[in-house]
Amino acid sequence: MRHNKKFNHLGRNKAHRDAMLSNMAASLILHKRISTTLAKAKALRVYVEPIITRSKDDTTHSRRIVFSYLGNKEAVKELYGPVSEKVANRPGGYTRILRTGYRLGDNAEMCIIELVDFNENMLKDAKASTQKKATRRTRRSRGGAKKQEEATTPVAETQAEAPAEEQKAE
């Protein structure tokens, strides 16, 4: 029985798996976005998010621990530079997984894993949607259709009366 054994071994032994996740984490930090299989991306998210959280405090000890996980000096510099500045006020959830379809050869489910704060297109969309949400009513009630009709009829009548009064004044 596999009680409490939730770790995905990814078809590799421990040394190979650790090396692969280390290389993928360094590539993710350097390039901000990588394409991989869904299973690897989910394993990478569990691996890289504590590393990004550790980069919020820039001490020698935390740099050495992160270097022991990544094994890449350039990735550590990038992590403690622009990446840690952008995620400083974010409480978690530094990565996003976007499914892209299935691989042609073996039908493996492919995806893109990216750092959330570095996708300018989605940041623009998020700002626009938050501005729209502020102006839109979001509360729903049981008698929605009846209440909306009652709420719209006085407004429609006042708008219809206003042009008629302007025409009389002319």
Tab-separated table of N, CA and C in Angstrom:
chain	number	residue	atom	x	y	z
A	1	MET	N	0.839	-1.188	0.000
A	1	MET	CA	0.000	0.000	0.000
A	1	MET	C	0.880	1.247	0.000
A	2	ARG	N	0.391	2.307	-0.680
A	2	ARG	CA	1.188	3.509	-0.851
A	2	ARG	C	0.677	4.649	0.025
A	3	HIS	N	0.393	4.383	1.276
A	3	HIS	CA	-0.110	5.439	2.136
A	3	HIS	C	0.956	6.512	2.321
A	4	ASN	N	0.552	7.786	2.153
A	4	ASN	CA	1.414	8.960	2.353
A	4	ASN	C	2.657	8.944	1.473
A	5	LYS	N	2.577	8.358	0.294
A	5	LYS	CA	3.700	8.375	-0.649
A	5	LYS	C	3.238	9.140	-1.876
A	6	LYS	N	3.264	10.462	-1.778
A	6	LYS	CA	2.727	11.313	-2.823
A	6	LYS	C	3.798	11.818	-3.772
A	7	PHE	N	5.053	11.501	-3.537
A	7	PHE	CA	6.137	12.036	-4.337
A	7	PHE	C	6.213	11.316	-5.674
A	8	ASN	N	6.308	12.075	-6.770
A	8	ASN	CA	6.415	11.507	-8.104
A	8	ASN	C	7.888	11.250	-8.409
A	9	HIS	N	8.259	10.018	-8.661
A	9	HIS	CA	9.651	9.663	-8.892
A	9	HIS	C	10.095	9.953	-10.323
A	10	LEU	N	9.165	10.217	-11.213
A	10	LEU	CA	9.447	10.618	-12.593
A	10	LEU	C	10.274	9.590	-13.354
A	11	GLY	N	10.219	8.343	-12.962
A	11	GLY	CA	10.928	7.281	-13.659
A	11	GLY	C	12.440	7.360	-13.544
A	12	ARG	N	12.945	7.965	-12.462
A	12	ARG	CA	14.387	8.159	-12.286
A	12	ARG	C	14.773	7.806	-10.862
A	13	ASN	N	16.055	7.504	-10.664
A	13	ASN	CA	16.506	7.316	-9.289
A	13	ASN	C	16.760	8.683	-8.646
A	14	LYS	N	17.068	8.697	-7.377
A	14	LYS	CA	17.135	9.953	-6.637
A	14	LYS	C	18.193	10.903	-7.176
A	15	ALA	N	19.371	10.406	-7.483
A	15	ALA	CA	20.449	11.272	-7.957
A	15	ALA	C	20.079	11.910	-9.302
A	16	HIS	N	19.524	11.118	-10.196
A	16	HIS	CA	19.127	11.646	-11.505
A	16	HIS	C	17.997	12.664	-11.352
A	17	ARG	N	17.035	12.364	-10.495
A	17	ARG	CA	15.903	13.261	-10.275
A	17	ARG	C	16.363	14.584	-9.672
A	18	ASP	N	17.256	14.531	-8.686
A	18	ASP	CA	17.761	15.755	-8.068
A	18	ASP	C	18.541	16.603	-9.068
A	19	ALA	N	19.362	15.961	-9.889
A	19	ALA	CA	20.125	16.697	-10.888
A	19	ALA	C	19.199	17.331	-11.922
A	20	MET	N	18.183	16.588	-12.346
A	20	MET	CA	17.250	17.118	-13.331
A	20	MET	C	16.478	18.309	-12.772
A	21	LEU	N	15.971	18.199	-11.547
A	21	LEU	CA	15.215	19.302	-10.952
A	21	LEU	C	16.103	20.517	-10.708
A	22	SER	N	17.355	20.287	-10.325
A	22	SER	CA	18.285	21.389	-10.128
A	22	SER	C	18.531	22.129	-11.434
A	23	ASN	N	18.770	21.387	-12.508
A	23	ASN	CA	18.993	22.012	-13.808
A	23	ASN	C	17.744	22.737	-14.310
A	24	MET	N	16.584	22.129	-14.109
A	24	MET	CA	15.351	22.770	-14.556
A	24	MET	C	15.059	24.034	-13.749
A	25	ALA	N	15.345	24.005	-12.446
A	25	ALA	CA	15.122	25.185	-11.611
A	25	ALA	C	16.051	26.318	-12.032
A	26	ALA	N	17.313	26.000	-12.315
A	26	ALA	CA	18.249	27.028	-12.773
A	26	ALA	C	17.792	27.606	-14.113
A	27	SER	N	17.327	26.753	-15.020
A	27	SER	CA	16.838	27.231	-16.308
A	27	SER	C	15.597	28.098	-16.148
A	28	LEU	N	14.705	27.721	-15.246
A	28	LEU	CA	13.496	28.510	-15.006
A	28	LEU	C	13.855	29.887	-14.470
A	29	ILE	N	14.806	29.946	-13.559
A	29	ILE	CA	15.194	31.227	-12.977
A	29	ILE	C	15.900	32.096	-14.016
A	30	LEU	N	16.740	31.505	-14.832
A	30	LEU	CA	17.476	32.280	-15.828
A	30	LEU	C	16.583	32.745	-16.978
A	31	HIS	N	15.705	31.875	-17.469
A	31	HIS	CA	14.910	32.177	-18.658
A	31	HIS	C	13.492	32.633	-18.332
A	32	LYS	N	13.061	32.494	-17.105
A	32	LYS	CA	11.737	32.906	-16.608
A	32	LYS	C	10.588	32.064	-17.141
A	33	ARG	N	10.857	31.170	-18.116
A	33	ARG	CA	9.805	30.333	-18.681
A	33	ARG	C	10.457	29.161	-19.387
A	34	ILE	N	9.979	27.941	-19.105
A	34	ILE	CA	10.486	26.766	-19.806
A	34	ILE	C	9.315	25.883	-20.201
A	35	SER	N	9.524	25.085	-21.220
A	35	SER	CA	8.515	24.145	-21.687
A	35	SER	C	8.940	22.742	-21.289
A	36	THR	N	8.025	21.992	-20.679
A	36	THR	CA	8.330	20.653	-20.192
A	36	THR	C	7.038	19.861	-20.086
A	37	THR	N	7.125	18.630	-19.582
A	37	THR	CA	5.917	17.839	-19.385
A	37	THR	C	5.208	18.293	-18.113
A	38	LEU	N	3.950	17.959	-18.014
A	38	LEU	CA	3.157	18.393	-16.870
A	38	LEU	C	3.662	17.782	-15.571
A	39	ALA	N	4.052	16.508	-15.594
A	39	ALA	CA	4.525	15.849	-14.378
A	39	ALA	C	5.820	16.500	-13.882
A	40	LYS	N	6.726	16.806	-14.798
A	40	LYS	CA	7.971	17.462	-14.405
A	40	LYS	C	7.716	18.875	-13.897
A	41	ALA	N	6.774	19.570	-14.509
A	41	ALA	CA	6.461	20.931	-14.077
A	41	ALA	C	5.880	20.947	-12.668
A	42	LYS	N	5.018	19.984	-12.369
A	42	LYS	CA	4.448	19.921	-11.024
A	42	LYS	C	5.518	19.586	-9.990
A	43	ALA	N	6.450	18.700	-10.340
A	43	ALA	CA	7.555	18.387	-9.431
A	43	ALA	C	8.483	19.585	-9.283
A	44	LEU	N	8.696	20.322	-10.366
A	44	LEU	CA	9.569	21.498	-10.330
A	44	LEU	C	8.968	22.609	-9.489
A	45	ARG	N	7.654	22.763	-9.540
A	45	ARG	CA	7.014	23.802	-8.737
A	45	ARG	C	7.246	23.553	-7.253
A	46	VAL	N	7.117	22.298	-6.823
A	46	VAL	CA	7.359	21.955	-5.418
A	46	VAL	C	8.822	22.194	-5.053
A	47	TYR	N	9.718	22.025	-6.013
A	47	TYR	CA	11.152	22.163	-5.780
A	47	TYR	C	11.587	23.627	-5.745
A	48	VAL	N	11.042	24.466	-6.629
A	48	VAL	CA	11.577	25.805	-6.812
A	48	VAL	C	10.906	26.860	-5.934
A	49	GLU	N	9.670	26.662	-5.534
A	49	GLU	CA	9.004	27.709	-4.761
A	49	GLU	C	9.625	27.945	-3.391
A	50	PRO	N	10.052	26.917	-2.639
A	50	PRO	CA	10.771	27.211	-1.394
A	50	PRO	C	12.100	27.921	-1.635
A	51	ILE	N	12.740	27.654	-2.753
A	51	ILE	CA	13.994	28.339	-3.080
A	51	ILE	C	13.729	29.824	-3.310
A	52	ILE	N	12.665	30.146	-4.022
A	52	ILE	CA	12.322	31.546	-4.270
A	52	ILE	C	11.934	32.238	-2.968
A	53	THR	N	11.232	31.530	-2.102
A	53	THR	CA	10.882	32.102	-0.805
A	53	THR	C	12.139	32.399	0.006
A	54	ARG	N	13.112	31.524	-0.052
A	54	ARG	CA	14.356	31.731	0.683
A	54	ARG	C	15.136	32.923	0.148
A	55	SER	N	14.940	33.264	-1.123
A	55	SER	CA	15.691	34.375	-1.705
A	55	SER	C	15.210	35.733	-1.212
A	56	LYS	N	14.114	35.780	-0.483
A	56	LYS	CA	13.610	37.062	0.010
A	56	LYS	C	14.536	37.679	1.048
A	57	ASP	N	15.224	36.860	1.843
A	57	ASP	CA	16.214	37.414	2.783
A	57	ASP	C	17.606	37.129	2.225
A	58	ASP	N	18.327	38.195	1.935
A	58	ASP	CA	19.622	38.090	1.264
A	58	ASP	C	20.724	38.011	2.312
A	59	THR	N	20.972	36.799	2.796
A	59	THR	CA	22.074	36.577	3.721
A	59	THR	C	23.021	35.553	3.111
A	60	THR	N	24.218	35.494	3.645
A	60	THR	CA	25.202	34.540	3.137
A	60	THR	C	24.714	33.111	3.321
A	61	HIS	N	24.100	32.855	4.460
A	61	HIS	CA	23.596	31.506	4.735
A	61	HIS	C	22.537	31.089	3.719
A	62	SER	N	21.566	31.980	3.446
A	62	SER	CA	20.506	31.616	2.500
A	62	SER	C	21.070	31.478	1.092
A	63	ARG	N	22.065	32.288	0.725
A	63	ARG	CA	22.685	32.149	-0.596
A	63	ARG	C	23.385	30.802	-0.731
A	64	ARG	N	24.038	30.352	0.328
A	64	ARG	CA	24.738	29.071	0.273
A	64	ARG	C	23.746	27.913	0.178
A	65	ILE	N	22.637	28.007	0.880
A	65	ILE	CA	21.629	26.957	0.805
A	65	ILE	C	21.028	26.906	-0.593
A	66	VAL	N	20.714	28.060	-1.168
A	66	VAL	CA	20.154	28.103	-2.513
A	66	VAL	C	21.162	27.576	-3.523
A	67	PHE	N	22.435	27.914	-3.346
A	67	PHE	CA	23.459	27.404	-4.265
A	67	PHE	C	23.583	25.894	-4.159
A	68	SER	N	23.375	25.336	-2.968
A	68	SER	CA	23.446	23.885	-2.825
A	68	SER	C	22.308	23.208	-3.586
A	69	TYR	N	21.170	23.891	-3.732
A	69	TYR	CA	20.058	23.335	-4.500
A	69	TYR	C	20.233	23.543	-5.998
A	70	LEU	N	20.719	24.731	-6.393
A	70	LEU	CA	20.777	25.063	-7.816
A	70	LEU	C	22.095	24.653	-8.466
A	71	GLY	N	23.212	24.904	-7.788
A	71	GLY	CA	24.510	24.564	-8.348
A	71	GLY	C	24.893	25.413	-9.542
A	72	ASN	N	24.383	26.640	-9.626
A	72	ASN	CA	24.645	27.511	-10.762
A	72	ASN	C	24.774	28.937	-10.239
A	73	LYS	N	25.972	29.514	-10.367
A	73	LYS	CA	26.211	30.850	-9.816
A	73	LYS	C	25.362	31.913	-10.507
A	74	GLU	N	25.221	31.801	-11.825
A	74	GLU	CA	24.442	32.802	-12.554
A	74	GLU	C	22.970	32.764	-12.134
A	75	ALA	N	22.457	31.575	-11.902
A	75	ALA	CA	21.065	31.457	-11.458
A	75	ALA	C	20.882	32.058	-10.071
A	76	VAL	N	21.872	31.864	-9.194
A	76	VAL	CA	21.780	32.441	-7.850
A	76	VAL	C	21.820	33.964	-7.926
A	77	LYS	N	22.685	34.518	-8.776
A	77	LYS	CA	22.748	35.980	-8.945
A	77	LYS	C	21.426	36.511	-9.476
A	78	GLU	N	20.867	35.839	-10.462
A	78	GLU	CA	19.586	36.264	-11.036
A	78	GLU	C	18.470	36.161	-10.003
A	79	LEU	N	18.495	35.098	-9.209
A	79	LEU	CA	17.457	34.888	-8.197
A	79	LEU	C	17.499	35.969	-7.133
A	80	TYR	N	18.685	36.312	-6.657
A	80	TYR	CA	18.796	37.323	-5.611
A	80	TYR	C	18.772	38.735	-6.162
A	81	GLY	N	18.769	38.904	-7.477
A	81	GLY	CA	18.690	40.222	-8.093
A	81	GLY	C	17.254	40.552	-8.468
A	82	PRO	N	16.944	40.497	-9.770
A	82	PRO	CA	15.610	40.919	-10.228
A	82	PRO	C	14.464	40.048	-9.737
A	83	VAL	N	14.692	38.749	-9.570
A	83	VAL	CA	13.585	37.869	-9.171
A	83	VAL	C	13.139	38.179	-7.752
A	84	SER	N	14.090	38.308	-6.831
A	84	SER	CA	13.698	38.558	-5.440
A	84	SER	C	13.072	39.937	-5.263
A	85	GLU	N	13.447	40.905	-6.100
A	85	GLU	CA	12.820	42.230	-6.019
A	85	GLU	C	11.350	42.172	-6.424
A	86	LYS	N	11.055	41.389	-7.463
A	86	LYS	CA	9.670	41.333	-7.941
A	86	LYS	C	8.767	40.508	-7.037
A	87	VAL	N	9.306	39.507	-6.348
A	87	VAL	CA	8.464	38.650	-5.513
A	87	VAL	C	8.505	39.060	-4.044
A	88	ALA	N	9.088	40.210	-3.746
A	88	ALA	CA	9.277	40.611	-2.352
A	88	ALA	C	7.957	40.725	-1.592
A	89	ASN	N	6.905	41.223	-2.232
A	89	ASN	CA	5.631	41.420	-1.520
A	89	ASN	C	4.616	40.327	-1.822
A	90	ARG	N	4.999	39.301	-2.596
A	90	ARG	CA	4.084	38.207	-2.926
A	90	ARG	C	4.187	37.133	-1.846
A	91	PRO	N	3.057	36.682	-1.285
A	91	PRO	CA	3.111	35.699	-0.193
A	91	PRO	C	3.351	34.265	-0.641
A	92	GLY	N	3.389	33.990	-1.916
A	92	GLY	CA	3.597	32.630	-2.417
A	92	GLY	C	3.034	32.519	-3.810
A	93	GLY	N	3.093	31.342	-4.390
A	93	GLY	CA	2.562	31.151	-5.729
A	93	GLY	C	3.378	31.871	-6.767
A	94	TYR	N	4.657	31.592	-6.827
A	94	TYR	CA	5.562	32.309	-7.709
A	94	TYR	C	5.567	31.762	-9.128
A	95	THR	N	5.018	30.574	-9.336
A	95	THR	CA	5.058	29.956	-10.657
A	95	THR	C	3.651	29.725	-11.177
A	96	ARG	N	3.551	29.634	-12.499
A	96	ARG	CA	2.279	29.375	-13.167
A	96	ARG	C	2.507	28.267	-14.186
A	97	ILE	N	1.604	27.313	-14.238
A	97	ILE	CA	1.694	26.219	-15.204
A	97	ILE	C	0.567	26.389	-16.223
A	98	LEU	N	0.950	26.506	-17.499
A	98	LEU	CA	-0.010	26.653	-18.591
A	98	LEU	C	0.083	25.427	-19.484
A	99	ARG	N	-0.991	24.693	-19.599
A	99	ARG	CA	-0.983	23.479	-20.422
A	99	ARG	C	-1.010	23.859	-21.896
A	100	THR	N	-0.193	23.160	-22.691
A	100	THR	CA	-0.072	23.513	-24.107
A	100	THR	C	-0.521	22.410	-25.044
A	101	GLY	N	-0.908	21.269	-24.551
A	101	GLY	CA	-1.360	20.197	-25.429
A	101	GLY	C	-0.563	18.927	-25.195
A	102	TYR	N	-0.533	18.078	-26.201
A	102	TYR	CA	0.116	16.790	-26.071
A	102	TYR	C	1.271	16.682	-27.057
A	103	ARG	N	2.354	16.030	-26.629
A	103	ARG	CA	3.528	15.849	-27.472
A	103	ARG	C	3.214	14.834	-28.559
A	104	LEU	N	3.738	15.099	-29.740
A	104	LEU	CA	3.400	14.280	-30.885
A	104	LEU	C	3.957	12.862	-30.780
A	105	GLY	N	5.153	12.690	-30.265
A	105	GLY	CA	5.784	11.379	-30.258
A	105	GLY	C	5.162	10.387	-29.310
A	106	ASP	N	5.000	10.778	-28.039
A	106	ASP	CA	4.520	9.826	-27.031
A	106	ASP	C	3.229	10.262	-26.353
A	107	ASN	N	2.619	11.339	-26.843
A	107	ASN	CA	1.349	11.832	-26.309
A	107	ASN	C	1.447	12.270	-24.847
A	108	ALA	N	2.638	12.701	-24.429
A	108	ALA	CA	2.791	13.224	-23.067
A	108	ALA	C	2.185	14.620	-23.003
A	109	GLU	N	1.550	14.938	-21.884
A	109	GLU	CA	0.930	16.243	-21.740
A	109	GLU	C	2.008	17.295	-21.490
A	110	MET	N	2.076	18.282	-22.360
A	110	MET	CA	3.105	19.315	-22.296
A	110	MET	C	2.542	20.576	-21.666
A	111	CYS	N	3.443	21.387	-21.118
A	111	CYS	CA	3.025	22.634	-20.506
A	111	CYS	C	4.190	23.612	-20.503
A	112	ILE	N	3.878	24.833	-20.143
A	112	ILE	CA	4.885	25.862	-19.935
A	112	ILE	C	4.799	26.244	-18.473
A	113	ILE	N	5.937	26.229	-17.792
A	113	ILE	CA	5.987	26.714	-16.414
A	113	ILE	C	6.763	28.020	-16.448
A	114	GLU	N	6.214	29.035	-15.780
A	114	GLU	CA	6.824	30.360	-15.831
A	114	GLU	C	6.730	31.035	-14.476
A	115	LEU	N	7.570	32.034	-14.288
A	115	LEU	CA	7.503	32.860	-13.091
A	115	LEU	C	6.396	33.885	-13.295
A	116	VAL	N	5.529	34.023	-12.322
A	116	VAL	CA	4.301	34.801	-12.470
A	116	VAL	C	4.589	36.278	-12.728
A	117	ASP	N	5.533	36.862	-12.036
A	117	ASP	CA	5.749	38.295	-12.113
A	117	ASP	C	6.533	38.732	-13.343
A	118	PHE	N	6.898	37.806	-14.214
A	118	PHE	CA	7.704	38.157	-15.372
A	118	PHE	C	6.959	38.014	-16.690
A	119	ASN	N	5.667	37.753	-16.664
A	119	ASN	CA	4.882	37.662	-17.893
A	119	ASN	C	4.110	38.969	-18.044
A	120	GLU	N	4.633	39.869	-18.888
A	120	GLU	CA	4.052	41.206	-19.019
A	120	GLU	C	2.647	41.164	-19.614
A	121	ASN	N	2.387	40.220	-20.529
A	121	ASN	CA	1.069	40.137	-21.155
A	121	ASN	C	-0.004	39.819	-20.131
A	122	MET	N	0.257	38.852	-19.268
A	122	MET	CA	-0.749	38.494	-18.265
A	122	MET	C	-0.865	39.555	-17.182
A	123	LEU	N	0.224	40.272	-16.899
A	123	LEU	CA	0.142	41.352	-15.916
A	123	LEU	C	-0.764	42.466	-16.433
A	124	LYS	N	-0.695	42.788	-17.732
A	124	LYS	CA	-1.576	43.804	-18.307
A	124	LYS	C	-3.028	43.354	-18.235
A	125	ASP	N	-3.280	42.078	-18.565
A	125	ASP	CA	-4.635	41.549	-18.507
A	125	ASP	C	-5.170	41.555	-17.082
A	126	ALA	N	-4.301	41.243	-16.117
A	126	ALA	CA	-4.734	41.217	-14.721
A	126	ALA	C	-5.100	42.616	-14.242
A	127	LYS	N	-4.324	43.618	-14.641
A	127	LYS	CA	-4.638	44.991	-14.233
A	127	LYS	C	-5.953	45.440	-14.851
A	128	ALA	N	-6.178	45.106	-16.106
A	128	ALA	CA	-7.419	45.486	-16.771
A	128	ALA	C	-8.616	44.790	-16.140
A	129	SER	N	-8.468	43.527	-15.793
A	129	SER	CA	-9.591	42.806	-15.201
A	129	SER	C	-9.892	43.296	-13.795
A	130	THR	N	-8.881	43.699	-13.022
A	130	THR	CA	-9.153	44.223	-11.682
A	130	THR	C	-9.845	45.569	-11.775
A	131	GLN	N	-9.533	46.367	-12.786
A	131	GLN	CA	-10.229	47.637	-12.957
A	131	GLN	C	-11.679	47.403	-13.372
A	132	LYS	N	-11.930	46.390	-14.202
A	132	LYS	CA	-13.298	46.081	-14.599
A	132	LYS	C	-14.098	45.550	-13.424
A	133	LYS	N	-13.472	44.731	-12.597
A	133	LYS	CA	-14.181	44.161	-11.456
A	133	LYS	C	-14.586	45.240	-10.471
A	134	ALA	N	-13.819	46.292	-10.365
A	134	ALA	CA	-14.143	47.350	-9.425
A	134	ALA	C	-15.414	48.071	-9.838
A	135	THR	N	-15.687	48.187	-11.133
A	135	THR	CA	-16.869	48.908	-11.584
A	135	THR	C	-18.085	48.004	-11.723
A	136	ARG	N	-17.892	46.710	-11.788
A	136	ARG	CA	-18.980	45.780	-12.026
A	136	ARG	C	-19.536	45.263	-10.702
A	137	ARG	N	-20.858	45.032	-10.655
A	137	ARG	CA	-21.449	44.415	-9.469
A	137	ARG	C	-21.188	42.926	-9.510
A	138	THR	N	-20.767	42.367	-8.382
A	138	THR	CA	-20.450	40.949	-8.350
A	138	THR	C	-21.399	40.163	-7.459
A	139	ARG	N	-22.235	40.837	-6.692
A	139	ARG	CA	-23.111	40.113	-5.777
A	139	ARG	C	-24.324	39.578	-6.524
A	140	ARG	N	-24.664	38.347	-6.230
A	140	ARG	CA	-25.832	37.723	-6.863
A	140	ARG	C	-26.868	37.409	-5.804
A	141	SER	N	-28.113	37.447	-6.207
A	141	SER	CA	-29.184	37.091	-5.284
A	141	SER	C	-30.177	36.204	-6.007
A	142	ARG	N	-31.134	35.650	-5.269
A	142	ARG	CA	-32.051	34.664	-5.845
A	142	ARG	C	-32.994	35.289	-6.863
A	143	GLY	N	-33.522	36.467	-6.586
A	143	GLY	CA	-34.474	37.091	-7.499
A	143	GLY	C	-33.781	38.042	-8.441
A	144	GLY	N	-32.712	37.612	-9.052
A	144	GLY	CA	-31.866	38.479	-9.856
A	144	GLY	C	-32.575	39.113	-11.026
A	145	ALA	N	-33.350	38.351	-11.784
A	145	ALA	CA	-33.978	38.886	-12.992
A	145	ALA	C	-35.044	39.920	-12.641
A	146	LYS	N	-35.841	39.645	-11.630
A	146	LYS	CA	-36.899	40.585	-11.244
A	146	LYS	C	-36.304	41.875	-10.705
A	147	LYS	N	-35.291	41.751	-9.858
A	147	LYS	CA	-34.692	42.943	-9.270
A	147	LYS	C	-33.964	43.770	-10.314
A	148	GLN	N	-33.353	43.124	-11.297
A	148	GLN	CA	-32.668	43.878	-12.343
A	148	GLN	C	-33.673	44.651	-13.192
A	149	GLU	N	-34.840	44.054	-13.474
A	149	GLU	CA	-35.857	44.755	-14.246
A	149	GLU	C	-36.351	45.972	-13.481
A	150	GLU	N	-36.588	45.803	-12.166
A	150	GLU	CA	-37.048	46.925	-11.358
A	150	GLU	C	-35.990	48.009	-11.287
A	151	ALA	N	-34.734	47.605	-11.213
A	151	ALA	CA	-33.660	48.586	-11.103
A	151	ALA	C	-33.428	49.313	-12.423
A	152	THR	N	-33.656	48.661	-13.533
A	152	THR	CA	-33.375	49.287	-14.827
A	152	THR	C	-34.532	50.140	-15.332
A	153	THR	N	-35.766	49.836	-14.953
A	153	THR	CA	-36.888	50.599	-15.492
A	153	THR	C	-36.885	52.047	-15.034
A	154	PRO	N	-36.636	52.404	-13.777
A	154	PRO	CA	-36.613	53.826	-13.427
A	154	PRO	C	-35.470	54.563	-14.128
A	155	VAL	N	-34.345	53.914	-14.290
A	155	VAL	CA	-33.221	54.556	-14.961
A	155	VAL	C	-33.562	54.793	-16.417
A	156	ALA	N	-34.179	53.796	-17.055
A	156	ALA	CA	-34.544	53.919	-18.458
A	156	ALA	C	-35.605	55.015	-18.641
A	157	GLU	N	-36.559	55.122	-17.714
A	157	GLU	CA	-37.588	56.144	-17.819
A	157	GLU	C	-36.999	57.532	-17.661
A	158	THR	N	-36.075	57.705	-16.721
A	158	THR	CA	-35.481	59.028	-16.520
A	158	THR	C	-34.631	59.419	-17.709
A	159	GLN	N	-33.952	58.455	-18.323
A	159	GLN	CA	-33.152	58.764	-19.502
A	159	GLN	C	-34.058	59.103	-20.682
A	160	ALA	N	-35.204	58.439	-20.767
A	160	ALA	CA	-36.139	58.718	-21.864
A	160	ALA	C	-36.803	60.076	-21.666
A	161	GLU	N	-37.075	60.476	-20.426
A	161	GLU	CA	-37.717	61.747	-20.152
A	161	GLU	C	-36.778	62.922	-20.373
A	162	ALA	N	-35.491	62.735	-20.119
A	162	ALA	CA	-34.540	63.839	-20.226
A	162	ALA	C	-34.459	64.398	-21.640
A	163	PRO	N	-34.344	63.600	-22.703
A	163	PRO	CA	-34.314	64.194	-24.054
A	163	PRO	C	-35.633	64.856	-24.436
A	164	ALA	N	-36.758	64.329	-23.937
A	164	ALA	CA	-38.049	64.927	-24.252
A	164	ALA	C	-38.132	66.314	-23.629
A	165	GLU	N	-37.616	66.513	-22.436
A	165	GLU	CA	-37.638	67.821	-21.797
A	165	GLU	C	-36.721	68.793	-22.536
A	166	GLU	N	-35.596	68.294	-23.048
A	166	GLU	CA	-34.679	69.162	-23.783
A	166	GLU	C	-35.325	69.646	-25.072
A	167	GLN	N	-36.098	68.776	-25.727
A	167	GLN	CA	-36.749	69.148	-26.973
A	167	GLN	C	-37.836	70.193	-26.723
A	168	LYS	N	-38.558	70.075	-25.596
A	168	LYS	CA	-39.582	71.061	-25.260
A	168	LYS	C	-38.952	72.415	-24.991
A	169	ALA	N	-37.769	72.428	-24.375
A	169	ALA	CA	-37.107	73.679	-24.051
A	169	ALA	C	-36.664	74.390	-25.325
A	170	GLU	N	-36.347	73.670	-26.373
A	170	GLU	CA	-35.898	74.286	-27.625
A	170	GLU	C	-37.079	74.857	-28.321
